[in-house]
């Protein structure tokens, strides 16, 4: 059985959590702004959107072989907005991919002393493709970007030229 939401004219989702389980379909071919929103994508889910060119403050997870390509040229996060310790992007499982190769920068704009983290996780052979990113800014105060690679994951930052303020890279070997 399947459930389908046809939203042909939808262009923007702000402050929205999408709960899509296997068999769910979202048809939103004009959706381009997915801001401060979250979605977990897994096999059996159809997430048919336009080119997502604004994903600032959002949380996107690709599981168990799901692949998604984003059209955004940057990602801005405020760690307090994305939940304090929530993964902004997470690819987990063989062939799982978040292709954000069009991005040239990642920045964390929060500047408080709350110890909030914006995390980027590639695990269990999942891939985060940030190959176009040239600059990463971790923010000010007691906040940071945390990039974690574990169990065969891959975070592609092949064109990274500049890291500023409060970034942590964890490479974990099982």
GROMACS .gro file of C-alpha atoms in nm:
model
  174
    1UNK     CA    1   0.000   0.000   0.000
    2UNK     CA    2   0.116   0.353  -0.065
    3UNK     CA    3   0.020   0.707   0.028
    4UNK     CA    4   0.069   0.998  -0.209
    5UNK     CA    5   0.075   1.373  -0.147
    6UNK     CA    6   0.056   1.564  -0.475
    7UNK     CA    7   0.160   1.926  -0.423
    8UNK     CA    8   0.227   2.045  -0.777
    9UNK     CA    9   0.233   2.418  -0.696
   10UNK     CA   10   0.428   2.395  -0.368
   11UNK     CA   11   0.751   2.598  -0.391
   12UNK     CA   12   0.844   2.648  -0.024
   13UNK     CA   13   0.850   2.443   0.294
   14UNK     CA   14   0.961   2.640   0.599
   15UNK     CA   15   0.971   2.507   0.956
   16UNK     CA   16   0.827   2.170   0.850
   17UNK     CA   17   0.901   1.813   0.950
   18UNK     CA   18   0.820   1.555   0.684
   19UNK     CA   19   0.752   1.208   0.822
   20UNK     CA   20   0.783   0.984   0.519
   21UNK     CA   21   0.781   0.607   0.568
   22UNK     CA   22   0.822   0.329   0.315
   23UNK     CA   23   0.544   0.357   0.058
   24UNK     CA   24   0.507   0.734   0.099
   25UNK     CA   25   0.532   0.966  -0.201
   26UNK     CA   26   0.567   1.343  -0.204
   27UNK     CA   27   0.524   1.489  -0.553
   28UNK     CA   28   0.628   1.854  -0.532
   29UNK     CA   29   0.809   1.920  -0.863
   30UNK     CA   30   0.827   2.297  -0.799
   31UNK     CA   31   0.962   2.275  -0.444
   32UNK     CA   32   1.289   2.472  -0.426
   33UNK     CA   33   1.302   2.605  -0.070
   34UNK     CA   34   1.329   2.353   0.212
   35UNK     CA   35   1.431   2.586   0.494
   36UNK     CA   36   1.454   2.498   0.864
   37UNK     CA   37   1.282   2.171   0.784
   38UNK     CA   38   1.366   1.804   0.822
   39UNK     CA   39   1.323   1.484   0.630
   40UNK     CA   40   1.455   1.129   0.664
   41UNK     CA   41   1.475   0.951   0.329
   42UNK     CA   42   1.491   0.573   0.294
   43UNK     CA   43   1.417   0.308   0.033
   44UNK     CA   44   1.050   0.291  -0.052
   45UNK     CA   45   1.007   0.668  -0.016
   46UNK     CA   46   0.959   0.889  -0.322
   47UNK     CA   47   1.068   1.249  -0.261
   48UNK     CA   48   1.003   1.414  -0.597
   49UNK     CA   49   1.101   1.781  -0.579
   50UNK     CA   50   1.245   2.056  -0.792
   51UNK     CA   51   1.606   2.153  -0.741
   52UNK     CA   52   1.634   2.233  -0.370
   53UNK     CA   53   1.828   2.560  -0.388
   54UNK     CA   54   1.768   2.679  -0.030
   55UNK     CA   55   1.817   2.421   0.245
   56UNK     CA   56   1.948   2.657   0.515
   57UNK     CA   57   1.890   2.541   0.874
   58UNK     CA   58   1.749   2.209   0.752
   59UNK     CA   59   1.815   1.850   0.851
   60UNK     CA   60   1.836   1.593   0.571
   61UNK     CA   61   1.908   1.224   0.626
   62UNK     CA   62   1.960   0.960   0.355
   63UNK     CA   63   1.944   0.600   0.478
   64UNK     CA   64   2.003   0.251   0.339
   65UNK     CA   65   2.094   0.345  -0.018
   66UNK     CA   66   1.874   0.652  -0.065
   67UNK     CA   67   2.031   0.919  -0.287
   68UNK     CA   68   1.939   1.286  -0.314
   69UNK     CA   69   2.098   1.575  -0.503
   70UNK     CA   70   2.067   1.931  -0.374
   71UNK     CA   71   2.097   2.242  -0.591
   72UNK     CA   72   2.194   2.482  -0.312
   73UNK     CA   73   2.514   2.686  -0.352
   74UNK     CA   74   2.560   2.724   0.025
   75UNK     CA   75   2.439   2.595   0.360
   76UNK     CA   76   2.390   2.820   0.659
   77UNK     CA   77   2.312   2.681   1.000
   78UNK     CA   78   2.239   2.828   1.336
   79UNK     CA   79   2.307   2.543   1.576
   80UNK     CA   80   2.029   2.663   1.806
   81UNK     CA   81   1.779   2.640   1.518
   82UNK     CA   82   1.878   2.290   1.407
   83UNK     CA   83   1.819   2.155   1.756
   84UNK     CA   84   2.147   2.197   1.938
   85UNK     CA   85   2.302   1.860   1.852
   86UNK     CA   86   2.112   1.745   1.544
   87UNK     CA   87   2.273   1.619   1.225
   88UNK     CA   88   2.228   1.877   0.950
   89UNK     CA   89   2.323   1.617   0.690
   90UNK     CA   90   2.357   1.244   0.752
   91UNK     CA   91   2.419   0.965   0.500
   92UNK     CA   92   2.409   0.618   0.654
   93UNK     CA   93   2.429   0.286   0.472
   94UNK     CA   94   2.582   0.149   0.155
   95UNK     CA   95   2.505   0.364  -0.151
   96UNK     CA   96   2.342   0.636   0.062
   97UNK     CA   97   2.433   0.974  -0.082
   98UNK     CA   98   2.361   1.338  -0.020
   99UNK     CA   99   2.508   1.510  -0.324
  100UNK     CA  100   2.565   1.874  -0.229
  101UNK     CA  101   2.848   1.924  -0.477
  102UNK     CA  102   2.696   2.256  -0.591
  103UNK     CA  103   2.765   2.412  -0.249
  104UNK     CA  104   3.067   2.640  -0.218
  105UNK     CA  105   3.036   2.727   0.153
  106UNK     CA  106   2.907   2.599   0.485
  107UNK     CA  107   2.864   2.838   0.776
  108UNK     CA  108   2.735   2.827   1.131
  109UNK     CA  109   2.600   3.168   1.229
  110UNK     CA  110   2.520   3.107   1.595
  111UNK     CA  111   2.745   3.289   1.843
  112UNK     CA  112   2.631   3.194   2.192
  113UNK     CA  113   2.802   2.997   2.463
  114UNK     CA  114   2.553   2.711   2.473
  115UNK     CA  115   2.783   2.444   2.327
  116UNK     CA  116   2.551   2.367   2.037
  117UNK     CA  117   2.677   2.156   1.747
  118UNK     CA  118   2.587   2.136   1.381
  119UNK     CA  119   2.689   1.788   1.269
  120UNK     CA  120   2.758   1.632   0.932
  121UNK     CA  121   2.777   1.250   0.945
  122UNK     CA  122   2.877   0.989   0.686
  123UNK     CA  123   2.862   0.637   0.825
  124UNK     CA  124   2.827   0.274   0.726
  125UNK     CA  125   2.953   0.350   0.372
  126UNK     CA  126   2.727   0.657   0.329
  127UNK     CA  127   2.861   0.958   0.136
  128UNK     CA  128   2.827   1.333   0.184
  129UNK     CA  129   2.949   1.497  -0.136
  130UNK     CA  130   3.058   1.852  -0.056
  131UNK     CA  131   3.319   1.848  -0.333
  132UNK     CA  132   3.242   2.209  -0.436
  133UNK     CA  133   3.279   2.351  -0.085
  134UNK     CA  134   3.573   2.590  -0.063
  135UNK     CA  135   3.508   2.751   0.279
  136UNK     CA  136   3.368   2.632   0.612
  137UNK     CA  137   3.303   2.867   0.904
  138UNK     CA  138   3.224   2.702   1.237
  139UNK     CA  139   3.074   3.006   1.409
  140UNK     CA  140   3.167   3.199   1.720
  141UNK     CA  141   3.154   3.131   2.091
  142UNK     CA  142   3.098   2.780   2.221
  143UNK     CA  143   2.937   2.639   1.904
  144UNK     CA  144   3.094   2.434   1.627
  145UNK     CA  145   3.053   2.231   1.313
  146UNK     CA  146   3.135   1.864   1.366
  147UNK     CA  147   3.215   1.642   1.068
  148UNK     CA  148   3.213   1.270   1.154
  149UNK     CA  149   3.321   0.986   0.930
  150UNK     CA  150   3.275   0.635   1.064
  151UNK     CA  151   3.253   0.275   0.946
  152UNK     CA  152   3.350   0.333   0.584
  153UNK     CA  153   3.170   0.666   0.542
  154UNK     CA  154   3.306   0.937   0.312
  155UNK     CA  155   3.282   1.315   0.331
  156UNK     CA  156   3.416   1.460   0.006
  157UNK     CA  157   3.569   1.804   0.062
  158UNK     CA  158   3.823   1.786  -0.220
  159UNK     CA  159   3.811   2.161  -0.297
  160UNK     CA  160   3.814   2.287   0.061
  161UNK     CA  161   4.051   2.585   0.091
  162UNK     CA  162   3.954   2.755   0.416
  163UNK     CA  163   3.845   2.642   0.763
  164UNK     CA  164   3.769   2.917   1.012
  165UNK     CA  165   3.662   2.900   1.375
  166UNK     CA  166   3.524   2.605   1.564
  167UNK     CA  167   3.530   2.303   1.334
  168UNK     CA  168   3.593   1.946   1.447
  169UNK     CA  169   3.666   1.646   1.224
  170UNK     CA  170   3.619   1.298   1.371
  171UNK     CA  171   3.744   1.004   1.170
  172UNK     CA  172   3.647   0.686   1.353
  173UNK     CA  173   3.780   0.341   1.275
  174UNK     CA  174   3.568   0.049   1.400
   0.00000   0.00000   0.00000
